[in-house]
Structure formats: structure tokens, C-alpha cells
Amino acid sequence: VCEGLRSKQTLDIVYSNADGKTTDRTIEPEHITNYEGAWYLIAYDWSREDIRTFNLSRIGKISLSNEPFKNHDENYKKRLDSFIYENYGIFKGDKKIFVKIRFWGMAKTIVSSQIWHKDQILEPAKEGENDAIELTLPVASFNEILGKILSFGSEAKPLEPVELVTQWKETVTNMQKNI
């Protein structure tokens, strides 16, 4: 991976996605990052004709290819930077959805001192009689932010958008069925 990044050479990989499906891919490595203890590669995927995120631990085989990088249009670098830096977490993409989450109790104290994203907004709020804060930030997918909200248990809830609130309610209901 490092050699491909350094020399701007494509890589041929065998990749297993989160569902365990394995595919052969040719990719152009662009950026490597460590996120919550796992290494990820941001690369242009020839088969998807788009920028994708690859978990390095799910690459089964890897080799340098003799294929040169494609000649991308002038907007490619801007899209790549946006993909890498514009949304919260490791789930990346061109889509930008702003979410708002309310925290109170110990969760409020913890979140008040954290920076989740460079464009986050923290505002004071109330949750019943409790002082609270509301965090607004951009995401590309609800998957990761939903897990983060759930990690604060009964001291956090999503407020916007309605699709996230619905997904959170369904998840909590399904969790309750397992008790």
C-alpha cells in the first residue's frame, strides 16, 4: 500500500466487504488513515468508478499493478479532498447530511470537551429539567453516528433528520425485544 501511494501505482487487491463478499479490485491508492485503531485506505476503485474506503484488514491479497493511474478530470482532487475531510467518521462519500443530537448528564460533559468534526456546532439546550447540549455535524451515512449515539445510552438522542430519528427508534425497539 505504501509503495503504491509513494509511486502512484495502482494496486490489484482481493477485498472482503463487511458482509464477507470477496471481490477482485484494481484501485488507485490516495490516502491512508488510522481511525479508532483500524487502518483504512481511501482509493479510486476502477470497478465502481468512484472513490471508496477500504479497511486494510479486509484486503486478502495485494500486489502492485503495471497500470498507470487514470487521467481524472480537474474536479477529482476537489472531490477527493471533500470525500476525505467533509464528513464525520470513516463512512465517507459525496453526500452530506447534517444531523443534530442532544446530550445530557455525563454524556453532555464528555461531548462538550470533544471535537467530532471540524464543522461541528455545539449549542446549549434543555432535556426536561436537565441542562443539555445539541451537537450538529455532517455525515455521509447514519451507520456510524447511530452507533455513537447508542453508546451514550439513555443520555443521548438524535433530533434531526427524521430518517435518523426513525432508525434510532427502530434500533432501540429491536434491542428491547432481545431483553
Short mmCIF file of N, CA and C in Angstrom, two decimals:
data_model
loop_
_atom_site.label_atom_id
_atom_site.label_comp_id
_atom_site.label_asym_id
_atom_site.label_seq_id
_atom_site.Cartn_x
_atom_site.Cartn_y
_atom_site.Cartn_z
N VAL A 1 0.84 -1.19 0.00
CA VAL A 1 0.00 0.00 0.00
C VAL A 1 0.88 1.25 0.00
N CYS A 2 1.88 1.26 0.87
CA CYS A 2 2.76 2.43 0.95
C CYS A 2 3.52 2.64 -0.36
N GLU A 3 3.99 1.57 -0.97
CA GLU A 3 4.70 1.69 -2.24
C GLU A 3 3.78 2.24 -3.33
N GLY A 4 2.52 1.78 -3.36
CA GLY A 4 1.56 2.29 -4.32
C GLY A 4 1.28 3.77 -4.11
N LEU A 5 1.16 4.18 -2.85
CA LEU A 5 0.96 5.60 -2.53
C LEU A 5 2.15 6.43 -2.98
N ARG A 6 3.35 5.93 -2.64
CA ARG A 6 4.58 6.67 -2.94
C ARG A 6 4.82 6.81 -4.43
N SER A 7 4.65 5.71 -5.16
CA SER A 7 5.00 5.71 -6.58
C SER A 7 3.81 5.97 -7.50
N LYS A 8 2.63 6.21 -6.92
CA LYS A 8 1.41 6.44 -7.71
C LYS A 8 1.16 5.28 -8.68
N GLN A 9 1.27 4.05 -8.12
CA GLN A 9 0.98 2.85 -8.89
C GLN A 9 -0.33 2.25 -8.41
N THR A 10 -1.08 1.72 -9.36
CA THR A 10 -2.32 1.05 -8.99
C THR A 10 -2.00 -0.25 -8.26
N LEU A 11 -3.00 -0.71 -7.51
CA LEU A 11 -2.89 -1.96 -6.76
C LEU A 11 -3.99 -2.91 -7.20
N ASP A 12 -3.65 -4.17 -7.34
CA ASP A 12 -4.65 -5.21 -7.53
C ASP A 12 -4.87 -5.85 -6.18
N ILE A 13 -6.14 -5.88 -5.74
CA ILE A 13 -6.44 -6.42 -4.41
C ILE A 13 -7.58 -7.41 -4.49
N VAL A 14 -7.62 -8.28 -3.51
CA VAL A 14 -8.79 -9.12 -3.24
C VAL A 14 -9.36 -8.58 -1.94
N TYR A 15 -10.60 -8.11 -2.00
CA TYR A 15 -11.18 -7.40 -0.87
C TYR A 15 -12.46 -8.07 -0.40
N SER A 16 -12.59 -8.20 0.92
CA SER A 16 -13.82 -8.73 1.53
C SER A 16 -14.55 -7.58 2.20
N ASN A 17 -15.80 -7.36 1.79
CA ASN A 17 -16.56 -6.27 2.41
C ASN A 17 -17.08 -6.71 3.78
N ALA A 18 -17.83 -5.84 4.45
CA ALA A 18 -18.31 -6.12 5.82
C ALA A 18 -19.25 -7.32 5.86
N ASP A 19 -19.89 -7.64 4.73
CA ASP A 19 -20.78 -8.80 4.66
C ASP A 19 -20.04 -10.09 4.31
N GLY A 20 -18.72 -9.99 4.07
CA GLY A 20 -17.92 -11.17 3.75
C GLY A 20 -17.84 -11.48 2.27
N LYS A 21 -18.43 -10.67 1.41
CA LYS A 21 -18.36 -10.89 -0.04
C LYS A 21 -16.98 -10.47 -0.53
N THR A 22 -16.32 -11.34 -1.29
CA THR A 22 -14.97 -11.09 -1.78
C THR A 22 -15.00 -10.71 -3.26
N THR A 23 -14.27 -9.65 -3.60
CA THR A 23 -14.17 -9.20 -4.99
C THR A 23 -12.73 -8.86 -5.33
N ASP A 24 -12.40 -8.98 -6.61
CA ASP A 24 -11.11 -8.55 -7.13
C ASP A 24 -11.26 -7.09 -7.56
N ARG A 25 -10.31 -6.25 -7.18
CA ARG A 25 -10.40 -4.82 -7.49
C ARG A 25 -9.05 -4.31 -7.97
N THR A 26 -9.08 -3.32 -8.84
CA THR A 26 -7.91 -2.51 -9.17
C THR A 26 -8.21 -1.14 -8.61
N ILE A 27 -7.28 -0.63 -7.81
CA ILE A 27 -7.51 0.64 -7.12
C ILE A 27 -6.30 1.56 -7.27
N GLU A 28 -6.58 2.85 -7.14
CA GLU A 28 -5.53 3.87 -7.12
C GLU A 28 -5.44 4.40 -5.69
N PRO A 29 -4.41 4.00 -4.94
CA PRO A 29 -4.31 4.44 -3.54
C PRO A 29 -4.07 5.95 -3.46
N GLU A 30 -4.87 6.61 -2.60
CA GLU A 30 -4.78 8.07 -2.49
C GLU A 30 -4.42 8.55 -1.08
N HIS A 31 -4.93 7.88 -0.05
CA HIS A 31 -4.78 8.39 1.32
C HIS A 31 -4.93 7.22 2.29
N ILE A 32 -4.09 7.19 3.31
CA ILE A 32 -4.19 6.17 4.34
C ILE A 32 -4.44 6.87 5.68
N THR A 33 -5.30 6.26 6.51
CA THR A 33 -5.64 6.88 7.78
C THR A 33 -5.91 5.83 8.84
N ASN A 34 -5.64 6.19 10.08
CA ASN A 34 -5.98 5.33 11.21
C ASN A 34 -7.19 5.95 11.89
N TYR A 35 -8.24 5.16 12.03
CA TYR A 35 -9.46 5.66 12.65
C TYR A 35 -9.90 4.67 13.72
N GLU A 36 -9.91 5.12 14.96
CA GLU A 36 -10.30 4.31 16.11
C GLU A 36 -9.58 2.96 16.14
N GLY A 37 -8.27 3.03 15.85
CA GLY A 37 -7.43 1.85 15.97
C GLY A 37 -7.37 0.95 14.75
N ALA A 38 -8.07 1.28 13.69
CA ALA A 38 -8.04 0.47 12.47
C ALA A 38 -7.50 1.33 11.32
N TRP A 39 -6.79 0.68 10.39
CA TRP A 39 -6.22 1.38 9.26
C TRP A 39 -7.13 1.28 8.05
N TYR A 40 -7.28 2.40 7.35
CA TYR A 40 -8.15 2.46 6.17
C TYR A 40 -7.40 3.11 5.02
N LEU A 41 -7.75 2.69 3.82
CA LEU A 41 -7.18 3.24 2.60
C LEU A 41 -8.30 3.89 1.79
N ILE A 42 -8.12 5.15 1.44
CA ILE A 42 -9.03 5.84 0.54
C ILE A 42 -8.41 5.69 -0.85
N ALA A 43 -9.20 5.19 -1.79
CA ALA A 43 -8.66 4.91 -3.12
C ALA A 43 -9.75 5.06 -4.18
N TYR A 44 -9.31 5.32 -5.40
CA TYR A 44 -10.22 5.31 -6.53
C TYR A 44 -10.35 3.85 -6.97
N ASP A 45 -11.58 3.37 -7.00
CA ASP A 45 -11.88 1.97 -7.34
C ASP A 45 -12.31 1.91 -8.81
N TRP A 46 -11.53 1.21 -9.63
CA TRP A 46 -11.84 1.14 -11.06
C TRP A 46 -13.17 0.46 -11.33
N SER A 47 -13.50 -0.58 -10.58
CA SER A 47 -14.75 -1.29 -10.86
C SER A 47 -15.98 -0.47 -10.48
N ARG A 48 -15.88 0.36 -9.47
CA ARG A 48 -17.01 1.21 -9.05
C ARG A 48 -16.96 2.59 -9.70
N GLU A 49 -15.82 2.88 -10.35
CA GLU A 49 -15.59 4.18 -10.99
C GLU A 49 -15.88 5.32 -10.02
N ASP A 50 -15.38 5.14 -8.79
CA ASP A 50 -15.60 6.14 -7.75
C ASP A 50 -14.59 5.95 -6.63
N ILE A 51 -14.55 6.93 -5.74
CA ILE A 51 -13.67 6.88 -4.57
C ILE A 51 -14.34 6.01 -3.52
N ARG A 52 -13.55 5.14 -2.88
CA ARG A 52 -14.07 4.23 -1.87
C ARG A 52 -13.10 4.16 -0.69
N THR A 53 -13.61 3.66 0.44
CA THR A 53 -12.82 3.43 1.64
C THR A 53 -12.64 1.93 1.81
N PHE A 54 -11.41 1.50 2.03
CA PHE A 54 -11.10 0.08 2.22
C PHE A 54 -10.46 -0.13 3.59
N ASN A 55 -11.00 -1.05 4.35
CA ASN A 55 -10.41 -1.44 5.62
C ASN A 55 -9.22 -2.34 5.30
N LEU A 56 -8.02 -1.93 5.69
CA LEU A 56 -6.82 -2.69 5.31
C LEU A 56 -6.84 -4.13 5.81
N SER A 57 -7.48 -4.37 6.96
CA SER A 57 -7.51 -5.74 7.50
C SER A 57 -8.38 -6.67 6.65
N ARG A 58 -9.18 -6.12 5.73
CA ARG A 58 -10.03 -6.96 4.88
C ARG A 58 -9.46 -7.14 3.48
N ILE A 59 -8.23 -6.65 3.27
CA ILE A 59 -7.56 -6.92 1.99
C ILE A 59 -6.84 -8.25 2.14
N GLY A 60 -7.28 -9.24 1.35
CA GLY A 60 -6.71 -10.59 1.45
C GLY A 60 -5.40 -10.73 0.69
N LYS A 61 -5.38 -10.22 -0.53
CA LYS A 61 -4.18 -10.26 -1.36
C LYS A 61 -3.99 -8.88 -1.95
N ILE A 62 -2.70 -8.55 -2.16
CA ILE A 62 -2.39 -7.23 -2.72
C ILE A 62 -1.12 -7.32 -3.54
N SER A 63 -1.12 -6.65 -4.69
CA SER A 63 0.10 -6.58 -5.49
C SER A 63 0.09 -5.28 -6.28
N LEU A 64 1.30 -4.79 -6.57
CA LEU A 64 1.43 -3.62 -7.41
C LEU A 64 1.04 -3.99 -8.83
N SER A 65 0.35 -3.11 -9.50
CA SER A 65 -0.07 -3.33 -10.87
C SER A 65 0.81 -2.49 -11.78
N ASN A 66 0.85 -2.86 -13.05
CA ASN A 66 1.59 -2.07 -14.02
C ASN A 66 0.73 -0.99 -14.64
N GLU A 67 -0.53 -0.95 -14.28
CA GLU A 67 -1.46 0.03 -14.84
C GLU A 67 -1.22 1.40 -14.23
N PRO A 68 -1.15 2.44 -15.05
CA PRO A 68 -0.99 3.79 -14.50
C PRO A 68 -2.33 4.31 -13.96
N PHE A 69 -2.26 5.32 -13.12
CA PHE A 69 -3.47 5.98 -12.64
C PHE A 69 -4.23 6.54 -13.85
N LYS A 70 -5.54 6.60 -13.76
CA LYS A 70 -6.35 7.21 -14.82
C LYS A 70 -6.13 8.72 -14.81
N ASN A 71 -6.40 9.33 -15.95
CA ASN A 71 -6.36 10.79 -16.04
C ASN A 71 -7.72 11.30 -15.59
N HIS A 72 -7.81 11.70 -14.34
CA HIS A 72 -9.07 12.19 -13.79
C HIS A 72 -9.29 13.64 -14.20
N ASP A 73 -10.55 14.04 -14.21
CA ASP A 73 -10.87 15.42 -14.60
C ASP A 73 -10.39 16.40 -13.53
N GLU A 74 -10.52 17.66 -13.83
CA GLU A 74 -10.00 18.71 -12.95
C GLU A 74 -10.71 18.78 -11.60
N ASN A 75 -11.90 18.21 -11.49
CA ASN A 75 -12.64 18.24 -10.22
C ASN A 75 -12.28 17.08 -9.29
N TYR A 76 -11.48 16.14 -9.79
CA TYR A 76 -11.18 14.95 -9.00
C TYR A 76 -10.51 15.27 -7.67
N LYS A 77 -9.50 16.10 -7.67
CA LYS A 77 -8.78 16.44 -6.43
C LYS A 77 -9.71 17.09 -5.42
N LYS A 78 -10.57 17.96 -5.89
CA LYS A 78 -11.55 18.61 -5.02
C LYS A 78 -12.52 17.57 -4.44
N ARG A 79 -12.99 16.65 -5.26
CA ARG A 79 -13.89 15.59 -4.80
C ARG A 79 -13.19 14.68 -3.79
N LEU A 80 -11.91 14.37 -4.06
CA LEU A 80 -11.14 13.53 -3.15
C LEU A 80 -10.99 14.20 -1.79
N ASP A 81 -10.63 15.46 -1.78
CA ASP A 81 -10.49 16.19 -0.52
C ASP A 81 -11.81 16.25 0.23
N SER A 82 -12.89 16.50 -0.49
CA SER A 82 -14.22 16.54 0.13
C SER A 82 -14.57 15.18 0.72
N PHE A 83 -14.28 14.12 -0.02
CA PHE A 83 -14.56 12.76 0.43
C PHE A 83 -13.83 12.47 1.74
N ILE A 84 -12.58 12.87 1.83
CA ILE A 84 -11.75 12.58 2.99
C ILE A 84 -12.11 13.44 4.20
N TYR A 85 -12.37 14.72 3.99
CA TYR A 85 -12.42 15.66 5.11
C TYR A 85 -13.80 16.23 5.46
N GLU A 86 -14.79 16.09 4.62
CA GLU A 86 -16.03 16.84 4.83
C GLU A 86 -17.04 16.21 5.78
N ASN A 87 -16.98 14.92 6.05
CA ASN A 87 -17.99 14.28 6.89
C ASN A 87 -17.38 13.58 8.10
N TYR A 88 -18.20 13.39 9.11
CA TYR A 88 -17.80 12.73 10.35
C TYR A 88 -17.49 11.26 10.10
N GLY A 89 -16.49 10.75 10.78
CA GLY A 89 -16.22 9.32 10.84
C GLY A 89 -15.52 8.75 9.62
N ILE A 90 -15.54 7.44 9.54
CA ILE A 90 -14.85 6.73 8.47
C ILE A 90 -15.77 6.42 7.30
N PHE A 91 -17.09 6.46 7.52
CA PHE A 91 -18.02 6.27 6.41
C PHE A 91 -18.03 7.56 5.61
N LYS A 92 -17.44 7.52 4.42
CA LYS A 92 -17.23 8.71 3.62
C LYS A 92 -18.13 8.69 2.39
N GLY A 93 -18.18 9.80 1.72
CA GLY A 93 -18.95 9.88 0.49
C GLY A 93 -19.21 11.32 0.12
N ASP A 94 -19.80 11.50 -1.06
CA ASP A 94 -20.09 12.85 -1.55
C ASP A 94 -21.33 13.43 -0.87
N LYS A 95 -22.19 12.55 -0.36
CA LYS A 95 -23.41 13.01 0.29
C LYS A 95 -23.07 13.65 1.63
N LYS A 96 -23.73 14.77 1.94
CA LYS A 96 -23.51 15.44 3.22
C LYS A 96 -24.88 15.66 3.86
N ILE A 97 -25.10 15.00 5.00
CA ILE A 97 -26.35 15.11 5.73
C ILE A 97 -26.01 15.69 7.10
N PHE A 98 -26.68 16.77 7.48
CA PHE A 98 -26.44 17.34 8.79
C PHE A 98 -27.36 16.67 9.81
N VAL A 99 -26.75 16.18 10.90
CA VAL A 99 -27.50 15.55 11.98
C VAL A 99 -27.39 16.41 13.22
N LYS A 100 -28.44 16.35 14.05
CA LYS A 100 -28.43 17.07 15.33
C LYS A 100 -28.76 16.06 16.42
N ILE A 101 -27.92 16.06 17.46
CA ILE A 101 -28.05 15.11 18.56
C ILE A 101 -28.04 15.89 19.87
N ARG A 102 -28.91 15.50 20.81
CA ARG A 102 -28.94 16.13 22.14
C ARG A 102 -28.31 15.18 23.14
N PHE A 103 -27.47 15.75 24.03
CA PHE A 103 -26.79 15.00 25.08
C PHE A 103 -27.05 15.69 26.42
N TRP A 104 -27.21 14.91 27.49
CA TRP A 104 -27.35 15.43 28.84
C TRP A 104 -26.66 14.49 29.81
N GLY A 105 -26.59 14.89 31.07
CA GLY A 105 -25.91 14.06 32.08
C GLY A 105 -24.43 13.96 31.80
N MET A 106 -23.86 12.79 32.07
CA MET A 106 -22.44 12.56 31.85
C MET A 106 -22.09 12.68 30.36
N ALA A 107 -23.02 12.29 29.49
CA ALA A 107 -22.77 12.40 28.05
C ALA A 107 -22.52 13.85 27.66
N LYS A 108 -23.26 14.78 28.25
CA LYS A 108 -23.07 16.21 27.97
C LYS A 108 -21.65 16.63 28.34
N THR A 109 -21.19 16.20 29.50
CA THR A 109 -19.85 16.55 29.96
C THR A 109 -18.79 16.01 29.00
N ILE A 110 -18.96 14.77 28.59
CA ILE A 110 -17.99 14.14 27.68
C ILE A 110 -17.97 14.83 26.33
N VAL A 111 -19.14 14.98 25.72
CA VAL A 111 -19.22 15.53 24.37
C VAL A 111 -18.81 17.00 24.33
N SER A 112 -19.06 17.73 25.41
CA SER A 112 -18.70 19.16 25.46
C SER A 112 -17.21 19.40 25.26
N SER A 113 -16.40 18.41 25.62
CA SER A 113 -14.95 18.59 25.53
C SER A 113 -14.34 17.90 24.31
N GLN A 114 -15.17 17.39 23.40
CA GLN A 114 -14.65 16.66 22.25
C GLN A 114 -14.90 17.41 20.95
N ILE A 115 -14.01 17.18 20.01
CA ILE A 115 -14.22 17.67 18.66
C ILE A 115 -14.45 16.45 17.78
N TRP A 116 -15.66 16.31 17.30
CA TRP A 116 -16.01 15.18 16.43
C TRP A 116 -15.78 15.51 14.97
N HIS A 117 -15.90 16.79 14.63
CA HIS A 117 -15.73 17.22 13.24
C HIS A 117 -15.37 18.69 13.23
N LYS A 118 -14.60 19.09 12.25
CA LYS A 118 -14.14 20.48 12.16
C LYS A 118 -15.29 21.47 11.99
N ASP A 119 -16.43 21.04 11.46
CA ASP A 119 -17.57 21.94 11.24
C ASP A 119 -18.70 21.74 12.24
N GLN A 120 -18.41 21.07 13.34
CA GLN A 120 -19.47 20.83 14.33
C GLN A 120 -19.93 22.12 14.98
N ILE A 121 -21.18 22.10 15.43
CA ILE A 121 -21.76 23.22 16.18
C ILE A 121 -22.30 22.65 17.48
N LEU A 122 -21.90 23.23 18.61
CA LEU A 122 -22.41 22.86 19.94
C LEU A 122 -23.24 24.02 20.47
N GLU A 123 -24.47 23.70 20.89
CA GLU A 123 -25.36 24.74 21.42
C GLU A 123 -25.97 24.26 22.73
N PRO A 124 -26.16 25.17 23.68
CA PRO A 124 -26.83 24.78 24.92
C PRO A 124 -28.29 24.45 24.65
N ALA A 125 -28.84 23.53 25.48
CA ALA A 125 -30.23 23.10 25.31
C ALA A 125 -30.75 22.60 26.66
N LYS A 126 -31.96 22.15 26.65
CA LYS A 126 -32.59 21.53 27.84
C LYS A 126 -33.17 20.19 27.44
N GLU A 127 -33.09 19.24 28.35
CA GLU A 127 -33.76 17.95 28.20
C GLU A 127 -34.55 17.78 29.49
N GLY A 128 -35.83 18.14 29.43
CA GLY A 128 -36.63 18.17 30.65
C GLY A 128 -36.06 19.24 31.57
N GLU A 129 -35.73 18.85 32.79
CA GLU A 129 -35.14 19.78 33.77
C GLU A 129 -33.62 19.86 33.65
N ASN A 130 -33.05 18.99 32.84
CA ASN A 130 -31.59 18.88 32.76
C ASN A 130 -30.99 19.85 31.74
N ASP A 131 -29.83 20.42 32.09
CA ASP A 131 -29.05 21.15 31.09
C ASP A 131 -28.53 20.14 30.09
N ALA A 132 -28.51 20.54 28.84
CA ALA A 132 -28.08 19.64 27.77
C ALA A 132 -27.29 20.45 26.75
N ILE A 133 -26.74 19.74 25.77
CA ILE A 133 -26.14 20.39 24.61
C ILE A 133 -26.67 19.69 23.37
N GLU A 134 -26.65 20.44 22.28
CA GLU A 134 -27.02 19.87 20.98
C GLU A 134 -25.82 19.99 20.06
N LEU A 135 -25.48 18.87 19.45
CA LEU A 135 -24.34 18.78 18.54
C LEU A 135 -24.88 18.62 17.13
N THR A 136 -24.44 19.48 16.23
CA THR A 136 -24.79 19.38 14.81
C THR A 136 -23.51 19.15 14.03
N LEU A 137 -23.53 18.17 13.12
CA LEU A 137 -22.35 17.88 12.31
C LEU A 137 -22.76 17.15 11.04
N PRO A 138 -21.89 17.18 10.00
CA PRO A 138 -22.21 16.50 8.74
C PRO A 138 -21.77 15.03 8.76
N VAL A 139 -22.60 14.17 8.18
CA VAL A 139 -22.26 12.76 8.00
C VAL A 139 -22.59 12.36 6.56
N ALA A 140 -21.99 11.28 6.11
CA ALA A 140 -22.32 10.73 4.79
C ALA A 140 -23.24 9.53 4.93
N SER A 141 -23.27 8.93 6.12
CA SER A 141 -24.06 7.73 6.39
C SER A 141 -24.50 7.75 7.85
N PHE A 142 -25.65 7.19 8.12
CA PHE A 142 -26.14 7.13 9.51
C PHE A 142 -25.51 5.99 10.30
N ASN A 143 -24.88 5.01 9.65
CA ASN A 143 -24.37 3.81 10.33
C ASN A 143 -23.51 4.13 11.54
N GLU A 144 -22.49 4.91 11.34
CA GLU A 144 -21.53 5.16 12.41
C GLU A 144 -22.07 6.10 13.48
N ILE A 145 -22.77 7.14 13.06
CA ILE A 145 -23.29 8.09 14.04
C ILE A 145 -24.37 7.45 14.90
N LEU A 146 -25.14 6.52 14.34
CA LEU A 146 -26.14 5.81 15.12
C LEU A 146 -25.47 5.01 16.24
N GLY A 147 -24.39 4.31 15.93
CA GLY A 147 -23.65 3.56 16.95
C GLY A 147 -23.09 4.47 18.02
N LYS A 148 -22.63 5.65 17.62
CA LYS A 148 -22.08 6.60 18.58
C LYS A 148 -23.18 7.11 19.52
N ILE A 149 -24.35 7.42 18.97
CA ILE A 149 -25.48 7.87 19.80
C ILE A 149 -25.86 6.78 20.79
N LEU A 150 -25.98 5.55 20.31
CA LEU A 150 -26.37 4.43 21.16
C LEU A 150 -25.34 4.19 22.27
N SER A 151 -24.07 4.51 22.01
CA SER A 151 -23.03 4.28 23.02
C SER A 151 -23.23 5.15 24.26
N PHE A 152 -24.01 6.22 24.16
CA PHE A 152 -24.29 7.07 25.30
C PHE A 152 -25.58 6.68 26.02
N GLY A 153 -26.18 5.57 25.60
CA GLY A 153 -27.35 5.03 26.28
C GLY A 153 -28.49 6.02 26.39
N SER A 154 -29.04 6.13 27.61
CA SER A 154 -30.24 6.95 27.83
C SER A 154 -29.93 8.44 28.01
N GLU A 155 -28.69 8.86 27.72
CA GLU A 155 -28.32 10.27 27.87
C GLU A 155 -28.08 10.95 26.52
N ALA A 156 -28.61 10.35 25.45
CA ALA A 156 -28.45 10.94 24.13
C ALA A 156 -29.60 10.52 23.24
N LYS A 157 -29.98 11.44 22.35
CA LYS A 157 -30.99 11.09 21.35
C LYS A 157 -30.82 11.99 20.13
N PRO A 158 -31.07 11.42 18.95
CA PRO A 158 -31.00 12.24 17.74
C PRO A 158 -32.25 13.10 17.62
N LEU A 159 -32.08 14.28 17.05
CA LEU A 159 -33.20 15.19 16.83
C LEU A 159 -33.50 15.38 15.35
N GLU A 160 -32.48 15.35 14.52
CA GLU A 160 -32.63 15.56 13.09
C GLU A 160 -31.56 14.77 12.34
N PRO A 161 -31.86 14.38 11.10
CA PRO A 161 -33.11 14.43 10.37
C PRO A 161 -34.06 13.33 10.83
N VAL A 162 -35.27 13.39 10.34
CA VAL A 162 -36.29 12.44 10.77
C VAL A 162 -35.90 10.99 10.44
N GLU A 163 -35.15 10.78 9.35
CA GLU A 163 -34.73 9.42 8.97
C GLU A 163 -33.81 8.83 10.03
N LEU A 164 -32.93 9.64 10.58
CA LEU A 164 -32.04 9.16 11.65
C LEU A 164 -32.83 8.88 12.92
N VAL A 165 -33.75 9.76 13.26
CA VAL A 165 -34.58 9.56 14.45
C VAL A 165 -35.37 8.26 14.33
N THR A 166 -35.95 8.00 13.16
CA THR A 166 -36.71 6.77 12.93
C THR A 166 -35.82 5.54 13.06
N GLN A 167 -34.64 5.59 12.45
CA GLN A 167 -33.70 4.46 12.52
C GLN A 167 -33.28 4.21 13.97
N TRP A 168 -33.03 5.26 14.74
CA TRP A 168 -32.65 5.14 16.15
C TRP A 168 -33.79 4.49 16.94
N LYS A 169 -35.03 4.95 16.75
CA LYS A 169 -36.18 4.39 17.46
C LYS A 169 -36.36 2.91 17.12
N GLU A 170 -36.22 2.55 15.86
CA GLU A 170 -36.35 1.15 15.46
C GLU A 170 -35.26 0.29 16.09
N THR A 171 -34.05 0.82 16.15
CA THR A 171 -32.94 0.08 16.76
C THR A 171 -33.18 -0.13 18.24
N VAL A 172 -33.60 0.91 18.95
CA VAL A 172 -33.86 0.80 20.38
C VAL A 172 -35.00 -0.19 20.63
N THR A 173 -36.05 -0.13 19.83
CA THR A 173 -37.17 -1.07 19.95
C THR A 173 -36.71 -2.50 19.74
N ASN A 174 -35.90 -2.72 18.72
CA ASN A 174 -35.39 -4.08 18.44
C ASN A 174 -34.46 -4.56 19.54
N MET A 175 -33.68 -3.65 20.13
CA MET A 175 -32.80 -4.03 21.24
C MET A 175 -33.65 -4.46 22.44
N GLN A 176 -34.73 -3.75 22.68
CA GLN A 176 -35.59 -4.05 23.81
C GLN A 176 -36.22 -5.44 23.66
N LYS A 177 -36.50 -5.86 22.44
CA LYS A 177 -37.07 -7.18 22.20
C LYS A 177 -36.11 -8.31 22.59
N ASN A 178 -34.81 -8.01 22.63
CA ASN A 178 -33.80 -9.02 22.96
C ASN A 178 -33.56 -9.17 24.45
N ILE A 179 -34.26 -8.38 25.27
CA ILE A 179 -34.06 -8.46 26.72
C ILE A 179 -34.72 -9.71 27.27
#
